[in-house]
Coordinates of C-alpha atoms and ligand atoms in Angstrom, one line a residue:
X18 CA 68.5 -52.1 -35.3
X19 CA 72.0 -53.6 -35.6
X20 CA 74.6 -50.7 -35.7
X21 CA 77.3 -50.7 -38.2
X22 CA 80.2 -50.8 -35.8
X23 CA 79.1 -54.3 -34.7
X24 CA 80.1 -55.5 -38.1
X25 CA 83.3 -53.6 -38.1
X26 CA 84.4 -54.9 -34.7
X27 CA 83.3 -58.4 -35.5
X28 CA 85.5 -58.4 -38.6
X29 CA 88.4 -56.9 -36.6
X30 CA 87.9 -59.7 -34.0
X31 CA 87.9 -62.4 -36.7
X32 CA 91.2 -61.1 -38.0
X33 CA 92.7 -61.0 -34.6
X34 CA 91.6 -64.6 -34.0
X35 CA 93.0 -65.7 -37.3
X36 CA 96.6 -64.4 -36.7
X37 CA 96.9 -64.9 -33.0
X38 CA 95.3 -68.3 -32.7
X39 CA 94.6 -69.2 -29.1
X40 CA 93.5 -66.1 -27.0
X41 CA 96.3 -65.6 -24.6
X42 CA 96.3 -63.7 -21.3
X43 CA 98.6 -61.0 -22.6
X44 CA 96.3 -59.9 -25.4
X45 CA 93.4 -59.3 -23.0
X46 CA 92.7 -57.1 -20.0
X47 CA 91.3 -53.8 -19.5
X48 CA 93.2 -52.2 -22.5
X49 CA 91.9 -54.7 -24.9
X50 CA 88.4 -54.2 -23.3
X51 CA 88.5 -50.5 -24.1
X52 CA 89.6 -50.9 -27.7
X53 CA 87.7 -53.9 -28.8
X54 CA 84.3 -53.5 -27.3
X55 CA 82.9 -56.4 -29.1
X56 CA 83.5 -59.7 -27.8
X57 CA 84.8 -62.9 -28.7
X58 CA 81.5 -64.1 -29.9
X59 CA 83.0 -64.1 -33.4
X60 CA 86.0 -65.9 -32.4
X61 CA 86.1 -69.5 -32.6
X62 CA 85.4 -71.3 -29.4
X63 CA 88.8 -72.1 -28.1
X64 CA 89.6 -73.9 -24.9
X65 CA 91.3 -71.6 -22.6
X66 CA 94.0 -73.1 -20.3
X67 CA 96.1 -70.1 -19.6
X68 CA 98.3 -71.8 -17.1
X69 CA 98.2 -71.9 -13.3
X70 CA 96.2 -69.4 -11.3
X71 CA 98.1 -66.2 -10.4
X72 CA 97.8 -63.7 -7.6
X73 CA 95.9 -63.9 -4.4
X74 CA 92.7 -66.2 -4.5
X75 CA 89.5 -64.2 -5.3
X76 CA 86.2 -64.7 -3.6
X77 CA 83.5 -64.7 -6.3
X78 CA 80.7 -62.1 -6.0
X79 CA 77.4 -64.0 -6.2
X80 CA 74.1 -62.2 -7.0
X81 CA 70.5 -63.0 -6.7
X82 CA 68.3 -62.7 -9.7
X83 CA 67.7 -60.5 -11.7
X84 CA 71.1 -59.1 -10.8
X85 CA 74.4 -60.0 -12.4
X86 CA 77.8 -59.6 -10.8
X87 CA 79.9 -56.8 -12.3
X88 CA 82.3 -57.5 -15.2
X89 CA 85.6 -59.0 -14.3
X90 CA 88.2 -56.7 -15.9
X91 CA 91.1 -59.0 -15.1
X92 CA 93.9 -60.0 -17.6
X93 CA 95.2 -63.1 -15.9
X94 CA 93.9 -66.4 -14.7
X95 CA 93.0 -66.5 -11.0
X96 CA 91.9 -68.9 -8.4
X97 CA 88.3 -68.1 -7.6
X98 CA 86.5 -69.4 -4.6
X99 CA 82.8 -69.9 -4.9
X100 CA 80.7 -70.6 -1.8
X101 CA 77.2 -71.7 -2.4
X102 CA 74.7 -72.8 0.1
X103 CA 71.6 -75.0 -0.6
X104 CA 68.6 -73.8 1.3
X105 CA 65.1 -75.5 1.2
X106 CA 62.5 -72.9 2.0
X107 CA 58.9 -71.9 1.6
X108 CA 58.3 -68.9 -0.7
X109 CA 55.5 -67.5 -2.7
X110 CA 55.1 -68.9 -6.2
X111 CA 52.3 -66.6 -7.0
X112 CA 50.2 -64.2 -5.1
X113 CA 48.7 -66.0 -2.0
X114 CA 50.3 -69.3 -3.1
X115 CA 53.3 -70.8 -1.4
X116 CA 55.6 -73.6 -2.4
X117 CA 58.6 -75.3 -0.8
X118 CA 61.6 -74.4 -3.1
X119 CA 64.9 -76.1 -2.9
X120 CA 67.5 -73.4 -3.8
X121 CA 71.0 -72.7 -4.6
X122 CA 71.7 -69.6 -2.4
X123 CA 68.1 -69.0 -1.3
X124 CA 66.7 -67.8 -4.6
X125 CA 65.1 -69.4 -7.7
X126 CA 67.0 -69.4 -10.0
X127 CA 70.2 -69.8 -7.8
X128 CA 72.9 -67.2 -7.3
X129 CA 74.7 -66.0 -10.5
X130 CA 78.3 -66.9 -10.7
X131 CA 80.7 -65.1 -12.9
X132 CA 84.3 -66.2 -13.7
X133 CA 86.9 -65.6 -16.4
X134 CA 87.9 -68.2 -19.0
X135 CA 91.1 -70.0 -17.7
X136 CA 90.2 -69.4 -14.0
X137 CA 90.6 -72.2 -11.5
X138 CA 87.4 -72.4 -9.4
X139 CA 87.5 -73.9 -6.0
X140 CA 83.9 -74.7 -5.4
X141 CA 82.3 -75.1 -1.9
X142 CA 78.9 -76.5 -1.8
X143 CA 77.1 -76.3 1.5
X144 CA 73.9 -77.8 2.5
X145 CA 72.0 -76.0 5.2
X146 CA 71.6 -77.8 8.5
X147 CA 67.8 -77.6 8.3
X148 CA 67.6 -79.2 4.9
X149 CA 65.7 -82.6 4.6
X150 CA 67.5 -83.7 1.5
X151 CA 71.0 -84.3 0.3
X152 CA 72.0 -82.2 -2.8
X153 CA 74.9 -81.8 -5.3
X154 CA 75.7 -79.7 -8.3
X155 CA 76.3 -80.3 -12.0
X156 CA 77.7 -77.3 -13.7
X157 CA 77.6 -77.5 -17.5
X158 CA 80.7 -75.2 -17.6
X159 CA 82.7 -78.0 -16.0
X160 CA 84.9 -80.4 -17.9
X161 CA 84.8 -83.6 -15.7
X162 CA 82.4 -86.5 -14.6
X163 CA 79.0 -85.3 -13.8
X164 CA 80.1 -81.6 -14.2
X165 CA 81.0 -81.7 -10.4
X166 CA 78.1 -83.8 -9.4
X167 CA 80.2 -86.8 -8.7
X168 CA 82.4 -84.8 -6.2
X169 CA 79.6 -82.7 -4.5
X170 CA 77.0 -85.0 -3.0
X171 CA 76.3 -83.1 0.2
X172 CA 74.1 -84.2 3.2
X173 CA 72.2 -81.7 5.2
X174 CA 74.7 -79.8 7.5
X175 CA 77.6 -80.8 5.4
X176 CA 80.0 -79.1 2.8
X177 CA 81.8 -80.5 0.0
X178 CA 84.6 -79.0 -2.2
X179 CA 86.0 -79.6 -5.7
X180 CA 88.1 -77.7 -8.1
X181 CA 87.9 -77.1 -11.9
X182 CA 89.4 -75.1 -14.5
X183 CA 86.9 -73.0 -16.5
X184 CA 88.2 -74.1 -20.0
X185 CA 85.3 -73.0 -22.2
X186 CA 83.9 -69.6 -22.3
X187 CA 80.0 -69.2 -22.4
X188 CA 76.9 -69.0 -20.4
X189 CA 76.2 -72.3 -18.6
X190 CA 73.4 -73.8 -16.6
X191 CA 74.1 -75.4 -13.3
X192 CA 71.6 -77.7 -11.4
X193 CA 71.2 -80.3 -8.8
X194 CA 71.7 -83.8 -10.0
X195 CA 70.7 -85.8 -6.9
X196 CA 67.9 -88.5 -7.5
X197 CA 65.1 -88.0 -8.2
X198 CA 66.8 -85.4 -10.5
X199 CA 63.7 -84.1 -12.1
X200 CA 62.2 -83.3 -8.7
X201 CA 65.2 -81.4 -7.5
X202 CA 65.2 -79.4 -10.7
X203 CA 61.4 -78.9 -10.6
X204 CA 61.8 -77.6 -7.0
X205 CA 64.0 -74.7 -8.4
X206 CA 67.6 -76.1 -8.2
X207 CA 69.2 -74.4 -11.2
X208 CA 71.1 -71.2 -12.0
X209 CA 73.7 -69.8 -14.4
X210 CA 77.4 -69.5 -14.4
X211 CA 79.1 -67.1 -16.9
X212 CA 82.5 -67.9 -18.0
X213 CA 83.7 -64.6 -19.6
X214 CA 86.0 -64.5 -22.6
X215 CA 89.5 -63.4 -21.6
X216 CA 88.9 -60.0 -23.1
X217 CA 85.5 -59.6 -21.3
X218 CA 82.1 -58.9 -22.9
X219 CA 81.4 -55.7 -24.6
X220 CA 80.2 -52.9 -22.3
X221 CA 76.5 -52.5 -22.0
X222 CA 74.3 -50.2 -19.8
X223 CA 72.4 -53.1 -18.0
X224 CA 72.9 -56.8 -17.6
X225 CA 70.0 -58.9 -16.1
X226 CA 69.6 -62.5 -15.1
X227 CA 66.4 -64.2 -16.2
X228 CA 65.7 -67.9 -16.0
X229 CA 62.7 -69.9 -17.0
X230 CA 61.4 -72.9 -15.1
X231 CA 58.2 -75.1 -15.2
X232 CA 56.5 -76.0 -11.9
X233 CA 54.0 -78.6 -10.9
X234 CA 51.7 -78.2 -8.1
X235 CA 48.7 -80.4 -7.0
X236 CA 46.3 -77.4 -7.1
X237 CA 45.4 -75.4 -10.1
X238 CA 47.1 -72.3 -11.4
X239 CA 46.7 -69.5 -8.7
X240 CA 44.9 -71.9 -6.3
X241 CA 45.6 -70.3 -3.0
X242 CA 47.5 -71.6 0.0
X243 CA 50.5 -74.0 0.2
X244 CA 50.8 -76.2 -2.9
X245 CA 52.7 -79.3 -2.8
X246 CA 54.8 -80.7 -5.8
X247 CA 52.9 -83.0 -8.0
X248 CA 55.1 -85.8 -9.4
X249 CA 52.4 -87.1 -11.7
X250 CA 52.0 -83.8 -13.6
X251 CA 55.8 -83.5 -13.7
X252 CA 56.0 -86.8 -15.4
X253 CA 53.2 -86.0 -17.8
X254 CA 54.9 -82.7 -18.5
X255 CA 51.7 -80.7 -17.6
X256 CA 53.0 -77.7 -15.6
X257 CA 50.8 -75.6 -13.5
X258 CA 53.2 -72.7 -13.7
X259 CA 55.8 -71.6 -16.3
X260 CA 57.8 -68.8 -14.7
X261 CA 60.6 -66.4 -15.0
X262 CA 62.8 -66.3 -11.8
X263 CA 60.7 -68.7 -9.8
X264 CA 57.6 -66.7 -9.1
X265 CA 54.8 -65.1 -10.8
X266 CA 55.4 -61.4 -10.7
X267 CA 59.1 -61.7 -10.0
X268 CA 59.8 -59.2 -12.7
X269 CA 56.5 -57.3 -13.3
X270 CA 55.1 -54.3 -11.5
X271 CA 57.4 -52.8 -8.9
X272 CA 59.9 -55.6 -9.6
X273 CA 60.1 -54.9 -13.4
X274 CA 63.6 -54.7 -15.0
X275 CA 64.4 -51.1 -15.9
X276 CA 66.4 -49.2 -18.4
X277 CA 66.4 -45.8 -20.0
X278 CA 66.0 -45.1 -23.7
X279 CA 69.1 -45.2 -25.9
X280 CA 70.8 -47.9 -23.8
X281 CA 72.1 -51.3 -24.4
X282 CA 70.7 -54.1 -22.5
X283 CA 72.0 -57.6 -22.2
X284 CA 69.9 -60.5 -20.8
X285 CA 71.4 -63.8 -19.7
X286 CA 68.5 -66.0 -20.2
X287 CA 68.6 -69.5 -19.0
X288 CA 66.0 -72.3 -19.0
X289 CA 66.3 -74.7 -16.0
X290 CA 63.3 -76.8 -17.2
X291 CA 62.9 -79.6 -16.0
X292 CA 60.7 -80.3 -19.1
X293 CA 59.8 -77.4 -21.4
X294 CA 61.9 -75.6 -24.2
X295 CA 61.4 -71.8 -24.1
X296 CA 60.5 -69.7 -27.1
X297 CA 61.9 -66.6 -25.6
X298 CA 60.6 -63.3 -26.9
X299 CA 60.5 -59.7 -25.8
X300 CA 57.3 -58.1 -27.1
X301 CA 58.2 -54.8 -28.9
X302 CA 61.9 -55.4 -29.2
X303 CA 64.1 -57.1 -31.7
X304 CA 67.2 -58.7 -30.5
X305 CA 70.3 -57.0 -32.1
X306 CA 72.3 -60.0 -31.2
X307 CA 71.8 -63.4 -29.6
X308 CA 74.3 -66.0 -28.8
X309 CA 71.8 -69.0 -29.1
X310 CA 72.5 -71.9 -26.8
X311 CA 75.1 -69.7 -25.1
X312 CA 77.7 -70.5 -27.8
X313 CA 80.2 -68.2 -29.5
X314 CA 78.6 -67.7 -32.9
X315 CA 76.3 -64.7 -32.8
X316 CA 73.0 -64.3 -34.6
X317 CA 71.6 -60.9 -35.4
X318 CA 68.1 -59.3 -35.9
X319 CA 66.3 -62.1 -34.1
X320 CA 62.7 -62.1 -32.9
X321 CA 62.3 -65.2 -30.8
X322 CA 65.1 -67.5 -29.6
X323 CA 64.8 -71.1 -28.6
X324 CA 66.3 -71.9 -25.2
X325 CA 66.4 -75.6 -24.5
X326 CA 65.8 -77.1 -21.1
X327 CA 69.3 -77.1 -19.5
X328 CA 70.5 -74.3 -21.8
X329 CA 70.9 -70.5 -21.9
X330 CA 71.3 -67.7 -24.3
X331 CA 72.9 -64.2 -24.2
X332 CA 70.4 -61.7 -25.7
X333 CA 71.3 -58.0 -26.4
X334 CA 69.2 -55.2 -27.7
X335 CA 69.2 -51.4 -27.8
X336 CA 66.2 -49.3 -26.2
X337 CA 64.9 -46.8 -28.7
X338 CA 61.3 -46.0 -27.5
X339 CA 60.0 -45.9 -23.8
X340 CA 57.4 -48.1 -22.6
X341 CA 56.8 -51.6 -21.1
X342 CA 58.4 -54.4 -22.9
X343 CA 56.9 -57.8 -22.1
X344 CA 59.3 -60.8 -21.8
X345 CA 57.4 -64.0 -22.6
X346 CA 57.7 -67.6 -23.6
X347 CA 55.9 -67.2 -26.9
X348 CA 54.3 -70.7 -26.4
X349 CA 51.8 -68.1 -25.4
X350 CA 49.4 -69.9 -23.1
X351 CA 52.4 -70.3 -20.7
X352 CA 52.7 -66.4 -20.7
X353 CA 49.0 -65.6 -19.9
X354 CA 47.8 -68.7 -18.2
X355 CA 50.9 -70.1 -16.4
X356 CA 52.8 -66.8 -15.5
X357 CA 55.7 -66.9 -18.0
X358 CA 55.7 -63.0 -18.2
X359 CA 58.1 -60.3 -17.2
X360 CA 58.5 -56.6 -17.9
X361 CA 61.3 -54.3 -18.9
X362 CA 60.3 -50.7 -18.2
X363 CA 62.1 -48.3 -20.3
X364 CA 62.0 -44.6 -19.3
X365 CA 62.8 -41.7 -21.4
X366 CA 61.8 -39.3 -24.1
X367 CA 59.3 -40.5 -26.9
X368 CA 60.9 -41.0 -30.3
X369 CA 58.0 -40.5 -32.6
X370 CA 60.1 -41.1 -35.7
X371 CA 60.6 -44.7 -34.5
X372 CA 57.2 -45.3 -32.9
X373 CA 54.1 -43.1 -32.6
X374 CA 53.7 -43.9 -28.9
X375 CA 51.0 -45.7 -26.8
X376 CA 51.5 -48.1 -23.9
X377 CA 51.5 -51.8 -24.6
X378 CA 50.5 -52.6 -21.0
X379 CA 46.7 -52.8 -21.5
X380 CA 47.0 -54.7 -24.6
X381 CA 49.0 -57.6 -23.3
X382 CA 49.0 -57.5 -19.6
X383 CA 45.7 -57.6 -18.2
X384 CA 45.7 -58.1 -14.4
X385 CA 49.5 -58.3 -14.5
X386 CA 49.8 -54.7 -15.5
X387 CA 49.3 -53.5 -11.9
X388 CA 50.8 -56.7 -10.6
X389 CA 49.0 -55.9 -7.4
X390 CA 46.8 -58.8 -6.4
X391 CA 47.3 -58.2 -2.7
X392 CA 43.5 -58.0 -2.1
X393 CA 43.1 -61.4 -3.6
X394 CA 45.5 -63.1 -1.2
X395 CA 44.1 -61.2 1.7
X396 CA 40.6 -62.6 0.8
X397 CA 42.1 -66.2 0.4
X398 CA 43.7 -66.0 3.9
X399 CA 40.5 -64.6 5.4
X400 CA 38.5 -67.5 3.7
X401 CA 41.0 -70.1 5.1
X402 CA 40.5 -68.6 8.5
X403 CA 36.7 -68.6 8.1
X404 CA 36.5 -64.8 8.4
X405 CA 36.0 -63.6 4.9
X406 CA 33.8 -60.6 4.5
X407 CA 31.7 -59.3 1.7
X408 CA 34.0 -56.3 1.5
X409 CA 37.1 -58.5 1.2
X410 CA 35.4 -60.4 -1.6
X411 CA 34.4 -57.2 -3.4
X412 CA 38.1 -55.9 -3.1
X413 CA 39.5 -59.2 -4.4
X414 CA 36.9 -59.5 -7.1
X415 CA 37.6 -56.0 -8.4
X416 CA 41.3 -56.8 -9.0
X417 CA 40.4 -60.1 -10.7
X418 CA 37.7 -58.5 -12.9
X419 CA 40.4 -56.2 -14.3
X420 CA 42.2 -58.1 -17.0
X421 CA 39.7 -61.1 -16.9
X422 CA 36.1 -59.8 -17.5
X423 CA 37.1 -56.1 -18.3
X424 CA 38.6 -57.2 -21.6
X425 CA 35.1 -57.7 -23.0
X426 CA 32.6 -56.1 -20.6
X427 CA 34.9 -53.1 -20.0
X428 CA 36.3 -51.8 -16.7
X429 CA 33.1 -49.8 -16.0
X430 CA 30.9 -52.8 -16.7
X431 CA 29.1 -51.1 -19.6
X432 CA 30.2 -53.5 -22.4
X433 CA 30.4 -52.5 -26.0
X434 CA 27.4 -51.8 -28.1
X435 CA 26.2 -54.7 -30.2
X436 CA 29.2 -56.9 -29.1
X437 CA 29.5 -57.3 -25.3
X438 CA 26.4 -56.9 -23.1
X439 CA 26.6 -54.6 -20.0
X440 CA 27.0 -56.0 -16.6
X441 CA 26.2 -52.5 -15.2
X442 CA 22.4 -52.5 -14.3
X443 CA 22.0 -55.6 -16.4
X444 CA 18.3 -56.7 -16.1
X445 CA 19.3 -60.1 -17.1
X446 CA 21.7 -60.4 -14.2
X447 CA 19.3 -58.8 -11.8
X448 CA 16.5 -61.3 -12.9
X449 CA 18.6 -64.3 -11.8
X450 CA 21.8 -63.4 -10.2
X451 CA 22.8 -67.1 -9.4
X452 CA 22.8 -67.9 -13.1
X453 CA 25.8 -65.8 -13.4
X454 CA 27.9 -68.5 -11.8
X455 CA 26.9 -71.0 -14.5
X456 CA 27.6 -68.3 -17.2
X457 CA 31.1 -67.7 -15.9
X458 CA 32.0 -71.4 -15.3
X459 CA 30.3 -72.8 -18.5
X460 CA 30.3 -70.0 -20.8
X461 CA 27.2 -68.5 -22.7
X462 CA 26.2 -68.8 -26.4
X463 CA 23.0 -68.0 -28.3
X464 CA 20.7 -65.0 -28.3
X465 CA 20.4 -63.0 -25.1
X466 CA 18.6 -59.8 -24.4
X467 CA 20.1 -57.3 -22.0
X468 CA 18.4 -54.0 -21.2
X469 CA 16.4 -54.3 -24.4
X470 CA 19.3 -54.9 -26.7
X471 CA 19.9 -58.3 -28.3
X472 CA 23.2 -60.0 -28.3
X473 CA 24.0 -63.2 -30.3
X474 CA 27.6 -64.0 -29.5
X475 CA 29.9 -66.3 -27.4
X476 CA 31.3 -65.9 -24.1
X477 CA 33.8 -68.7 -23.6
X478 CA 33.9 -70.4 -20.2
X479 CA 36.3 -68.8 -17.8
X480 CA 37.6 -72.2 -16.7
X481 CA 41.0 -70.8 -15.8
X482 CA 39.4 -69.2 -12.7
X483 CA 39.2 -71.1 -9.4
X484 CA 35.8 -71.2 -7.4
X485 CA 36.8 -68.6 -5.0
X486 CA 38.0 -66.3 -7.8
X487 CA 34.6 -66.7 -9.5
X488 CA 32.7 -66.1 -6.2
X489 CA 34.8 -62.8 -5.6
X490 CA 34.4 -61.5 -9.1
X491 CA 30.6 -62.0 -9.1
X492 CA 30.3 -60.6 -5.6
X493 CA 32.1 -57.5 -6.9
X494 CA 29.9 -57.3 -10.0
X495 CA 26.7 -57.7 -8.0
X496 CA 27.8 -54.8 -5.7
X497 CA 28.9 -52.5 -8.4
X498 CA 27.4 -50.0 -11.1
X499 CA 23.8 -50.0 -9.5
X500 CA 23.4 -53.8 -9.5
X501 CA 21.2 -55.3 -6.9
X502 CA 23.8 -56.5 -4.4
X503 CA 24.3 -60.0 -3.1
X504 CA 27.1 -62.4 -2.3
X505 CA 28.3 -65.7 -3.5
X506 CA 30.5 -68.3 -1.8
X507 CA 33.1 -70.6 -3.2
X508 CA 30.9 -73.6 -2.4
X509 CA 28.0 -72.2 -4.5
X510 CA 30.3 -71.7 -7.4
X511 CA 31.7 -75.2 -7.0
X512 CA 28.0 -76.6 -7.2
X513 CA 27.3 -74.4 -10.2
X514 CA 30.5 -75.6 -11.9
X515 CA 29.6 -79.3 -11.2
X516 CA 26.2 -78.9 -12.5
X517 CA 25.7 -80.1 -16.2
X518 CA 26.2 -77.5 -18.8
X519 CA 22.7 -76.0 -19.5
X520 CA 21.4 -76.1 -23.0
X521 CA 22.4 -73.1 -25.1
X522 CA 20.1 -70.2 -24.6
X523 CA 18.3 -72.0 -21.8
X524 CA 15.6 -69.7 -20.3
X525 CA 15.1 -67.7 -23.5
Ligands
CU19 CU1 68.9 -81.1 -4.9

């Protein structure tokens, strides 16, 4: 998918670097931008001290993920003022699940900062008056002790200031480095700062900001309500969630990233950790170009790129075929069972010469395709308030059934002949509805006969589901497709789960 001009331009840039040595302010700027669309990524990484800042100080534009501030288009070093406020706040981490995040700028990851190599950055770190903790900032793009951390310890209601020269170009992680450091990072205290090469990056149609992080809650994945941080799980490196942009669904459904066909897309992909290394992959795309680890040597034609904890990469590709492209950590349980999943929705005309066409959504996305689990959280709230109705359970169960049970039993509950038994009008289900709770929590193997047909297969235990999710799904199943009706509660499911696994094929 790499286009020939990439090579031509890269060679040209190499030649330029070879004869001019250090990039200088005079060889850059908008003119250079226009004639040399391809970046310095092939130029050796030189430190850029282009002298004292010139002109009026500039206030940096900061953006919230997934947005990236506009390209700089400036051909001289400036003094850039960055004002970043730390805010501790409760936000959803998944549908119906809240978490107390500690943020740079009110979002996870924190605000995206964009400066030019050689700029003098006057950094103001504020800590909101209602914060409970002191915080600081370590920017990996800073040359100096602690990357700024030593000069930026800031108590609640205070502000600190330090100045640095952005000597090295690249994409850099910043994070809080106040003890306990791991906890501050686990709570969402990280973001990216781009130090543009003097001549700027090549023009593209879309730039997006995506950052992975791992999260540790005392409750299970998707367990509803407010979930506190779990230090033990964090030390053991057993995350409950692995997420892009701090929230399950932050870039799926209505929040998906967008592009049109025949466009160039650049992703700034960071990994805040605190623990995991990301195997970043976009299902259905090949990266035309990657700057691994945010460095200046580019790789081409890459499928999956490793992003270390505390590292970042710049990833570029061209969109040829419309559809949903799925961003994942290809350590794949993280994508489907811990939330590390995003969507780039590409609109435009089909290109059958490149791909015959058919949506990837249903293949990969399950219940994330619709990304609407509203009924699930409504049911959870009602349960907490003690007002949960059967209709609310059915509505929630319907959404959870899609993408969990429907993969095998089909959306209409009719199963697949000889492979997956029907749940619609199942005589086995009707004979002993309560047994379904045991089947879902413990799985089922061995011969079963449903509506006169024999099945001898395996249903794995759906142990990723919480008790209330199982209760809602089965209430939905019992009240659908001509089944006898009925209702199960969370407590009944908990009992069935706790009971010993029945012998295989028990009752047959
Ligand atoms: Cu902090």
